[in-house]
mmCIF file of C-alpha atoms in Angstrom:
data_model
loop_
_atom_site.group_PDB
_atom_site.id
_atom_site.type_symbol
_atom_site.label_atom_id
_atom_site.label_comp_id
_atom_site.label_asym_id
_atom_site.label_seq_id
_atom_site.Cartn_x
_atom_site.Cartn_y
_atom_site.Cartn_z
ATOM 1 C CA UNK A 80 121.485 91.099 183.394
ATOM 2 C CA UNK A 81 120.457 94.542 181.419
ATOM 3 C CA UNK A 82 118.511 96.865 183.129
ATOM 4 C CA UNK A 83 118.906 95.121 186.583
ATOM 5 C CA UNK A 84 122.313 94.859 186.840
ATOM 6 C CA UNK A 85 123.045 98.852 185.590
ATOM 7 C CA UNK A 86 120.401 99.323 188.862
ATOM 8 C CA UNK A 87 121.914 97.351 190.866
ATOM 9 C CA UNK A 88 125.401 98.969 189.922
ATOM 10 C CA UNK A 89 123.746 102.718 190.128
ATOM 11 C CA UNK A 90 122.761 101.453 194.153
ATOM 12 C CA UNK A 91 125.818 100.127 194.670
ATOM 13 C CA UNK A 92 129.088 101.510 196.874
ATOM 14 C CA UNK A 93 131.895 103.145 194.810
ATOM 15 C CA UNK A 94 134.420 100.141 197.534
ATOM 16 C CA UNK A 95 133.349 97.647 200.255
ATOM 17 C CA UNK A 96 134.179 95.972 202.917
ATOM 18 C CA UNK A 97 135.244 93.008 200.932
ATOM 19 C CA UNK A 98 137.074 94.756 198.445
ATOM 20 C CA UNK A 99 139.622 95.823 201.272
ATOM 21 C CA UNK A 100 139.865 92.520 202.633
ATOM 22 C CA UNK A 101 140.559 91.219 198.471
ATOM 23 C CA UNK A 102 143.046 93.986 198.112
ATOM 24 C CA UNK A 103 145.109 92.448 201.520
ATOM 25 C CA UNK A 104 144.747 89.012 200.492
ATOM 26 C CA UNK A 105 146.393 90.225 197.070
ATOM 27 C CA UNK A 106 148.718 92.451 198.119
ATOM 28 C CA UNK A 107 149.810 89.851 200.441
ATOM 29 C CA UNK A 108 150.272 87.274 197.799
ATOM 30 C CA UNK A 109 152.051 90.087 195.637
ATOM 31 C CA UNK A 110 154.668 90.003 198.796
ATOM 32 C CA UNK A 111 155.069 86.416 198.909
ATOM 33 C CA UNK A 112 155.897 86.247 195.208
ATOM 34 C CA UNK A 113 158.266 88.893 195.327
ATOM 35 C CA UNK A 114 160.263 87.685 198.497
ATOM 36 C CA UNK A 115 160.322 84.037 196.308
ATOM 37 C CA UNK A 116 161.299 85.689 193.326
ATOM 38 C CA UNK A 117 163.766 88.423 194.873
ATOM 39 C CA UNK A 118 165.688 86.552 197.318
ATOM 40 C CA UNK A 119 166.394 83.657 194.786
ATOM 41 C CA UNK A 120 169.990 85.402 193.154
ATOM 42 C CA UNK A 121 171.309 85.735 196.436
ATOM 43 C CA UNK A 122 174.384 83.766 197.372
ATOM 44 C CA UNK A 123 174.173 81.446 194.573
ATOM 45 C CA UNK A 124 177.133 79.347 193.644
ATOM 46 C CA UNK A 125 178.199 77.549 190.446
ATOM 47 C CA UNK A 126 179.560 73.825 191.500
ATOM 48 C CA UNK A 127 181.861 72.241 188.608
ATOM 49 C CA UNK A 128 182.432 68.728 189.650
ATOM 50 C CA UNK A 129 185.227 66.636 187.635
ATOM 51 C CA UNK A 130 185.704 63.391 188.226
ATOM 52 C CA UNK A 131 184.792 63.787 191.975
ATOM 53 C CA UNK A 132 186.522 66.870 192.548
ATOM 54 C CA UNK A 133 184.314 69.993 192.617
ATOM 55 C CA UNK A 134 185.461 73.731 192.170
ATOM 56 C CA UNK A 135 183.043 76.463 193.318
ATOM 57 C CA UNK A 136 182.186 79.481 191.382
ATOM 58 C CA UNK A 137 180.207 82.186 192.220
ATOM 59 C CA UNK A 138 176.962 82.483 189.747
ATOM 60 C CA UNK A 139 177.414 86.569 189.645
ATOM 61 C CA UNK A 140 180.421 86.727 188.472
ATOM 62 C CA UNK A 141 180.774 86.422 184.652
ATOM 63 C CA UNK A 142 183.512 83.767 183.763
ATOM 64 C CA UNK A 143 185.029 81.377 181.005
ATOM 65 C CA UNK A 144 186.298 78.147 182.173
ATOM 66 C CA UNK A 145 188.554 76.383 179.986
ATOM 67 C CA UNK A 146 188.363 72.920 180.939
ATOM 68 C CA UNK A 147 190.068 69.851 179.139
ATOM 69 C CA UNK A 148 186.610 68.134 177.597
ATOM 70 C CA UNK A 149 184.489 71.595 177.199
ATOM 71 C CA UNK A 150 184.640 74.588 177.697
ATOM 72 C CA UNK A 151 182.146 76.435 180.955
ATOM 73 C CA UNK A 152 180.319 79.653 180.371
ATOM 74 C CA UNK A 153 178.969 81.775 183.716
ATOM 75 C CA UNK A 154 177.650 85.143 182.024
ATOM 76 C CA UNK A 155 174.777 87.118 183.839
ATOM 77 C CA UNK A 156 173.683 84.716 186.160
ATOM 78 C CA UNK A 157 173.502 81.955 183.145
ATOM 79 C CA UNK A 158 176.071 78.552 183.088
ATOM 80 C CA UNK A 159 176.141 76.561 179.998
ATOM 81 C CA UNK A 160 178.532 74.542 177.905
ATOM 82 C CA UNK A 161 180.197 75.236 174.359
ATOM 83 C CA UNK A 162 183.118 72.986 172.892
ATOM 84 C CA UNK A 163 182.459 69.565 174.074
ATOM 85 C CA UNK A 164 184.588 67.014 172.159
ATOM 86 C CA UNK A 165 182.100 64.059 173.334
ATOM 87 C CA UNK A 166 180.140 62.801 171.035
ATOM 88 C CA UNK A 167 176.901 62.442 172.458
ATOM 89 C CA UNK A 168 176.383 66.311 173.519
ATOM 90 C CA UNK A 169 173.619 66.257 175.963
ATOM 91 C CA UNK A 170 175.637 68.898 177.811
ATOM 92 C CA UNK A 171 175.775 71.189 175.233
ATOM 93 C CA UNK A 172 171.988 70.616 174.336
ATOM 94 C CA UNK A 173 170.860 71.033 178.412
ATOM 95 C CA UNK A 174 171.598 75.184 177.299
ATOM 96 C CA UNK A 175 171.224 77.940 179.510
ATOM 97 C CA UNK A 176 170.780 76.993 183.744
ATOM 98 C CA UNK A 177 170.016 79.935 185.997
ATOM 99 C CA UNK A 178 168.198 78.628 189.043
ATOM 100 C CA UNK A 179 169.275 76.626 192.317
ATOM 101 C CA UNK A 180 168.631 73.113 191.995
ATOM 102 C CA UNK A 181 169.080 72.902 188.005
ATOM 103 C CA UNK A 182 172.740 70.899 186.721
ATOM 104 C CA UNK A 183 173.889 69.908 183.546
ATOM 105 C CA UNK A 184 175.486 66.653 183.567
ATOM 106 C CA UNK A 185 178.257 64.547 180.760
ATOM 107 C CA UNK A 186 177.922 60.854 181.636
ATOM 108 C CA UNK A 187 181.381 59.904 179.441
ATOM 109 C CA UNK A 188 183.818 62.682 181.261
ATOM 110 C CA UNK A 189 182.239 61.897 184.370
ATOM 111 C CA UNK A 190 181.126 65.590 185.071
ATOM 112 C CA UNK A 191 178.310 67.479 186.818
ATOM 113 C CA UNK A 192 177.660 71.216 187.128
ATOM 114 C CA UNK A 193 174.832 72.207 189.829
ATOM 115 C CA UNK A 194 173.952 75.668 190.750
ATOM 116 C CA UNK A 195 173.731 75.735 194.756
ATOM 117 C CA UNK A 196 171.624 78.649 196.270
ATOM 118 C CA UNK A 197 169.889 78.813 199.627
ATOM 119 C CA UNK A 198 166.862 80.288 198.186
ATOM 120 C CA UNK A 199 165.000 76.976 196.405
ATOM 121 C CA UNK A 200 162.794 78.718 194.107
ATOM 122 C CA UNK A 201 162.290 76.219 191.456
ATOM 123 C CA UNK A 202 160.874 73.350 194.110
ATOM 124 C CA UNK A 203 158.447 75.935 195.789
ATOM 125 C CA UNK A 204 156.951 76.693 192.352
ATOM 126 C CA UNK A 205 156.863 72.656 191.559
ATOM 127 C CA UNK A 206 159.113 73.159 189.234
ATOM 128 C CA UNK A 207 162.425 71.262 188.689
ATOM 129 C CA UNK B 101 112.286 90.242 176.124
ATOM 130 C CA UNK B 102 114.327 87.136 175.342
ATOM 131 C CA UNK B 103 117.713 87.688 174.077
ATOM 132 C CA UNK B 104 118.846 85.775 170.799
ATOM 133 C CA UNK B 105 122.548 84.811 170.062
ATOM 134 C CA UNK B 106 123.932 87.878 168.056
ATOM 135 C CA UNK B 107 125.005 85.090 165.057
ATOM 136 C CA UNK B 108 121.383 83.682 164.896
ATOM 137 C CA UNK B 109 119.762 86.719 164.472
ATOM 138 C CA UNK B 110 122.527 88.609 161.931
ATOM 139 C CA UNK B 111 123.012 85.932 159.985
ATOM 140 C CA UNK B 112 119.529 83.567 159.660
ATOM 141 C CA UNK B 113 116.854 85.834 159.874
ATOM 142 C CA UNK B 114 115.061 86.772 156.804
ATOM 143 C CA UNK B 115 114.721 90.411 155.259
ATOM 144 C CA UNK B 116 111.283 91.889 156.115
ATOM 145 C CA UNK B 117 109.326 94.328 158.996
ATOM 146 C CA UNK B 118 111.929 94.277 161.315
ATOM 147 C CA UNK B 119 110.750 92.774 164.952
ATOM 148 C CA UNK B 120 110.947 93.619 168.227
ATOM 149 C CA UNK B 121 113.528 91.116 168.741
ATOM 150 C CA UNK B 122 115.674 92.282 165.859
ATOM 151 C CA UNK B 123 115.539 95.754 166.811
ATOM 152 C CA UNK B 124 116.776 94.604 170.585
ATOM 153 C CA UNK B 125 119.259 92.935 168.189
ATOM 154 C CA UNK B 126 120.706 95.835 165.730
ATOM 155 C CA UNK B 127 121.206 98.174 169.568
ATOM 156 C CA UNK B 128 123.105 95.169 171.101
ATOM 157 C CA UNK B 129 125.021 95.110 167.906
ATOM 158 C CA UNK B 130 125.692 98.855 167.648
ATOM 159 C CA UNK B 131 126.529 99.113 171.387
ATOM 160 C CA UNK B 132 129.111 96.367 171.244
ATOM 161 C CA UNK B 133 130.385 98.029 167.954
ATOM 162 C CA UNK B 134 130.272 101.229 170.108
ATOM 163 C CA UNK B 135 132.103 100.251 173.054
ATOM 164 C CA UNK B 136 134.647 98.160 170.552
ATOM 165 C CA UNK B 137 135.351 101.776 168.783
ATOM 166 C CA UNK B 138 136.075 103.435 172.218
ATOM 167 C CA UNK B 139 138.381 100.826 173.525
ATOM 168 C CA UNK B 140 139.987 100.676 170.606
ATOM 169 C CA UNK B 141 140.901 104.462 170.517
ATOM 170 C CA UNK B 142 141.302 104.770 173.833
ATOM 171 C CA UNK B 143 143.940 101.644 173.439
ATOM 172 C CA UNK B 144 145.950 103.505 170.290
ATOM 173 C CA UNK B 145 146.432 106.712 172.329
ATOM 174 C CA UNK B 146 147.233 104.837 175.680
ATOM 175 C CA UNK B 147 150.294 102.766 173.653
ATOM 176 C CA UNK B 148 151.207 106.667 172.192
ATOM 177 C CA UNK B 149 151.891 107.615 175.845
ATOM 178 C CA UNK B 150 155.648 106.481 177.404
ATOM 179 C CA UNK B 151 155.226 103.199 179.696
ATOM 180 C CA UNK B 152 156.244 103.075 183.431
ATOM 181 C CA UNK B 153 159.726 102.381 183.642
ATOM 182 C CA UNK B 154 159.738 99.502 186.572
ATOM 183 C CA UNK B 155 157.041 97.652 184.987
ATOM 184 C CA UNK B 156 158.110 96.964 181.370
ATOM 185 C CA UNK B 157 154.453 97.328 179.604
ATOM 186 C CA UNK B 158 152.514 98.207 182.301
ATOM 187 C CA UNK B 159 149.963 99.958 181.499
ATOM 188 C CA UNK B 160 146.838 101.832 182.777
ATOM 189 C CA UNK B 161 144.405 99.666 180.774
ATOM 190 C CA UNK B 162 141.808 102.074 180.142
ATOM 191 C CA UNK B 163 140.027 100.325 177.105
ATOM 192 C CA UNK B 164 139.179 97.343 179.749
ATOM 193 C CA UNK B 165 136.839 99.565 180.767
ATOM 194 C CA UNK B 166 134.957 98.564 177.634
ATOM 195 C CA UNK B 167 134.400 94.772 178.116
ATOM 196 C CA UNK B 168 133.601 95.344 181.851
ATOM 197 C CA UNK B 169 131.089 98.030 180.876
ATOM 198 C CA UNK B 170 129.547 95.686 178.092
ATOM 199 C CA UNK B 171 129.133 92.887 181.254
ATOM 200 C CA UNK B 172 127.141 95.416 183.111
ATOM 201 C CA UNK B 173 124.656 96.777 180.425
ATOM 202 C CA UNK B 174 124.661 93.765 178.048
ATOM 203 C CA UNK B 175 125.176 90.384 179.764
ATOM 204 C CA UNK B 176 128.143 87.610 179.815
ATOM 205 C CA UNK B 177 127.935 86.950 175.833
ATOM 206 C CA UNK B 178 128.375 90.325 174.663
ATOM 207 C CA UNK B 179 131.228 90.993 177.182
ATOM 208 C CA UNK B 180 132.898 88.582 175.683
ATOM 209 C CA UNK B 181 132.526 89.718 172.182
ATOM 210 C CA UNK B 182 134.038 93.289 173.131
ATOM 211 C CA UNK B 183 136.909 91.409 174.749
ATOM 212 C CA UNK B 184 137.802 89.679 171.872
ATOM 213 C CA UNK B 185 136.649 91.782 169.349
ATOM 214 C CA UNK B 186 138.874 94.336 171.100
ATOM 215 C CA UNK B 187 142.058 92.326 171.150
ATOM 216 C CA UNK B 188 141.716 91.032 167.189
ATOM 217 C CA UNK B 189 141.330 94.552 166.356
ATOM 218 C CA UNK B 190 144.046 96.190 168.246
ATOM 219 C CA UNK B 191 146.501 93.869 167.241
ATOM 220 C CA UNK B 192 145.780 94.455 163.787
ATOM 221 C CA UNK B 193 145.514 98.242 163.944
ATOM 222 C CA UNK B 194 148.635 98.562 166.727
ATOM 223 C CA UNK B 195 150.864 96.151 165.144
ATOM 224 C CA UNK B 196 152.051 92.509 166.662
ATOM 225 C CA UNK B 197 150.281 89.800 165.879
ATOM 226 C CA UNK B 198 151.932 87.979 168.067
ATOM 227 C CA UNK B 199 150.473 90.101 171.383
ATOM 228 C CA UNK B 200 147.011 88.323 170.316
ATOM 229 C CA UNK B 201 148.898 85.591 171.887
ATOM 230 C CA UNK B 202 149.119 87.068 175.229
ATOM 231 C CA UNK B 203 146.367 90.016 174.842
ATOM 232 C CA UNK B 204 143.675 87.025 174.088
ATOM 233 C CA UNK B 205 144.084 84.160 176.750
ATOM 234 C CA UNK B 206 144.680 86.663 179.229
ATOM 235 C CA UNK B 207 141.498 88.626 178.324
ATOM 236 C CA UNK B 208 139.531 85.682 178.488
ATOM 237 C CA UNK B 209 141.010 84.934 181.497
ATOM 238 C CA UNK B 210 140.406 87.966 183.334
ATOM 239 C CA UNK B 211 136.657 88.581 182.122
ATOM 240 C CA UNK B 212 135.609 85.128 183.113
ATOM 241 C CA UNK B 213 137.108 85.941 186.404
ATOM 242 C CA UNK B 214 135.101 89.396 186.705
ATOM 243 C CA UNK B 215 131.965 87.536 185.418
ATOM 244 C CA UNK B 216 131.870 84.698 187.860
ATOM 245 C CA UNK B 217 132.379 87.406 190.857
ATOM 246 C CA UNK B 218 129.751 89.606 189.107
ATOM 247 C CA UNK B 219 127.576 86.276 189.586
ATOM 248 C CA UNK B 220 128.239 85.370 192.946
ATOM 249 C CA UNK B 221 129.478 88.238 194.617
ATOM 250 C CA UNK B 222 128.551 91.421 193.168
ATOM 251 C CA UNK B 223 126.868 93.740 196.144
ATOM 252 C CA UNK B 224 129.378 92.515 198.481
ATOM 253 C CA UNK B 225 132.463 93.042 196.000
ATOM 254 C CA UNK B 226 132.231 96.806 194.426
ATOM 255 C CA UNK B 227 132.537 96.785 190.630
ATOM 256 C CA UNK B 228 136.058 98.501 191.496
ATOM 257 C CA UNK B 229 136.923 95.106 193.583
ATOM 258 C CA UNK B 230 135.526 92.790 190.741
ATOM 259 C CA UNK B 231 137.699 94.847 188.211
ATOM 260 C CA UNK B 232 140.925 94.949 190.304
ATOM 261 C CA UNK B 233 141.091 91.377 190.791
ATOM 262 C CA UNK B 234 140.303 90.708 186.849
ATOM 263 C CA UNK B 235 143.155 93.232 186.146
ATOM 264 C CA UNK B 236 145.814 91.371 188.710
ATOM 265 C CA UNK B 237 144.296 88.094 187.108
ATOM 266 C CA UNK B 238 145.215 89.492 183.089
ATOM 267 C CA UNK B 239 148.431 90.801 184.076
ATOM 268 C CA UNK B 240 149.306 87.292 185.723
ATOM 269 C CA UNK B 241 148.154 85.321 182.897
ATOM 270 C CA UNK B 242 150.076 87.848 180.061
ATOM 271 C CA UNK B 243 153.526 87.106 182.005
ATOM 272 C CA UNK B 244 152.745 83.231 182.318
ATOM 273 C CA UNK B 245 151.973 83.254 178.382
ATOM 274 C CA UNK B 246 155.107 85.426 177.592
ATOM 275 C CA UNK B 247 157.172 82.947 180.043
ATOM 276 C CA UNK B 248 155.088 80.418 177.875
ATOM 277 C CA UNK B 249 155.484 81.175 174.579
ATOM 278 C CA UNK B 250 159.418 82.806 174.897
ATOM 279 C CA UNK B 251 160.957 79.921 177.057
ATOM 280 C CA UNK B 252 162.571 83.050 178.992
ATOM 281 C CA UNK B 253 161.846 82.755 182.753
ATOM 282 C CA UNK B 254 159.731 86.165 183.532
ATOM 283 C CA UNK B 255 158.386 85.117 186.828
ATOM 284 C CA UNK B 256 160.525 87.863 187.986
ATOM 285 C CA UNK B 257 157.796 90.564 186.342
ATOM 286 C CA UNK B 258 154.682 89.032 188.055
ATOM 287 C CA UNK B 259 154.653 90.491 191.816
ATOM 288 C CA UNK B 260 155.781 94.242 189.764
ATOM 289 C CA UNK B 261 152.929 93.998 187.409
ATOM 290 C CA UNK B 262 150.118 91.912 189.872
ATOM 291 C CA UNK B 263 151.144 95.498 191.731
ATOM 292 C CA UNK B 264 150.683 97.294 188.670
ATOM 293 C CA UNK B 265 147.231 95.476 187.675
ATOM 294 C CA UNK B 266 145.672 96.264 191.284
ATOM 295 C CA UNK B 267 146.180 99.571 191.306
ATOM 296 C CA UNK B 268 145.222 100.463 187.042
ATOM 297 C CA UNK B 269 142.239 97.681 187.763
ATOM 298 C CA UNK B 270 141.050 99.854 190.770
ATOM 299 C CA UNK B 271 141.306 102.900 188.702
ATOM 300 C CA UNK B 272 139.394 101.604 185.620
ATOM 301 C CA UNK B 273 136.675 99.549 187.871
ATOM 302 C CA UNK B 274 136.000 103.110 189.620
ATOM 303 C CA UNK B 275 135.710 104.606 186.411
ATOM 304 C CA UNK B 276 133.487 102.594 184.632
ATOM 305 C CA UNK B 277 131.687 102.407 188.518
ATOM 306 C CA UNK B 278 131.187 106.056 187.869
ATOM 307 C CA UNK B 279 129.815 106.283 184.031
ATOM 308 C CA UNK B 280 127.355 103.472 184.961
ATOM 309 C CA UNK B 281 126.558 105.608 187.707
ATOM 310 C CA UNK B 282 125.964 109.072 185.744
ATOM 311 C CA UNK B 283 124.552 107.955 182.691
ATOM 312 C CA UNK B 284 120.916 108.465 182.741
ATOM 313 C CA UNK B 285 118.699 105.509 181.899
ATOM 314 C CA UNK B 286 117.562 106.632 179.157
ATOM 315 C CA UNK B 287 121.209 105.286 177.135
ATOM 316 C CA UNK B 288 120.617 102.215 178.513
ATOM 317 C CA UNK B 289 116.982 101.835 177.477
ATOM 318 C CA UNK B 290 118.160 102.915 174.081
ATOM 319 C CA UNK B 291 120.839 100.336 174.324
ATOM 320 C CA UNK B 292 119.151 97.152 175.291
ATOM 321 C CA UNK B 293 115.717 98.155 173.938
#
């Protein structure tokens, strides 16, 4: 390094050829996250399944549902569960779901809530 | 002239008629402290100035000039002791200990990207290029280790500031393009010896 590398930086082109090319390849990737990331909100619904009988709600619109076992929070694109009167609580402790493909789920009251969206976001970034 | 590790020859090497190696030494040393200084300045007025308001923290990243700069008329060791250097000590002089959280990985991150492309594709890739794509590869990093650390889903930030990142990384690599370019070789040859 040193002294060579300041030459070869004082010979060098202020951009290159390459550089272009980089800058495409990123900007391209840059559009591919966004469209992933962007289009994800859209049309997203909040299934509440009880007992085998769902009810949809949509995930933009804030809500409180009183239900007889718990009670079902929607608020800014969030859905999680307060009041739950069984014992266990693994509803309560799943907390805040916001993305397509992620439920919370009470075994003893035989209930399941799943968020439904066409955009899959969470299994394109190998998440689940 | 062989280059010793900075700790080596600060630390183990008796007192005395200084050498030719030490003296290489005490330049290296005052040129990292140098560049440090400058980032860190540079850093304290940059987080003065209002940030862009679609990228939350975006910002133009001026003192990575520093650590890039270091790369070029120092080598890989000493680039890496401005980078860090530079994050410890503006996160103790700008507040936030906890940004050495994000500031650090990332930094380490990005340089390591600029110094492998220095390696194998410098020449080809401008110093701008190099620096754009470390810049895009920080600002990545920094939202992973914020999504990380806060358990709050940020993905949302990372096309806005990988935007942000090309186009202050372009800026800064053309910059410090530019001072390498000016200064005469006579700072360098007072820097490395």
């Amino acid at each position: 390094m040193n002294l060579e590398t300041v030459k070869r930086v004082k010979k060098s082109k202020p951009f290159t050829v390459i550089d272009a090319v980089i800058v495409a390849v990123l900007a391209a990737l840059i559009g591919v996250i966004s469209w992933l990331v962007f289009r994800a909100p859209s049309a997203e619904t909040v299934v509440i399944t009880e007992n085998g009988v769902s009810h949809e709600y949509s995930l933009g619109k804030n809500a409180e549902i009183k239900l007889e076992h718990m009670t079902v929070h929607i608020k800014d694109g969030y859905v999680w569960v307060t009041d739950s009167d069984c014992r266990d609580g693994t509803c309560e402790h799943t907390g805040k779901i916001s993305r397509a493909g992620q439920s919370i789920v009470c075994l003893p009251n035989n209930f399941v809530i799943t968020i439904n969206g066409k955009g899959d976001l969470d299994w394109e970034l190998g998440r689940q | 002239m062989k280059k010793l590790p900075l700790s080596k020859s600060v630390c183990m090497k008796p007192a005395g008629a200084p050498k030719r190696g030490e003296r290489n030494d005490t330049r290296r040393l005052t040129a990292i402290a140098f560049l440090v200084a400058v980032a860190l300045v540079v850093s304290l007025i940059e987080s003065a100035l209002p940030s862009f308001p679609l990228a939350p923290g975006a910002k133009l990243g001026l003192s990575n000039i520093a650590p890039l700069f270091a790369l070029i008329m120092l080598g890989v060791g000493d680039a890496y002791a401005v980078m860090i250097l530079k994050c410890l000590l503006g996160a103790t002089l700008g507040g936030g200990l906890t940004g050495l959280m994000y500031s650090v990985p990332s930094g380490l991150v990005s340089l390591t990207v600029e110094i492998v492309l220095m390696k194998l594709v410098f020449d080809k890739m401008s110093v701008a290029g190099i620096s754009l794509v470390g810049a895009v590869a920080f600002n990545a990093m920094q939202v992973l280790m914020a999504s990380a650390i806060t358990g709050v889903d940020l993905v949302i930030l990372l096309p806005i500031l990988m935007a942000a990142g090309l186009l202050a990384g372009a800026f800064t690599g053309l910059l410090t393009y530019y001072i390498v370019k000016k200064l005469p070789y006579s700072v360098y040859g007072s820097a490395v010896g």
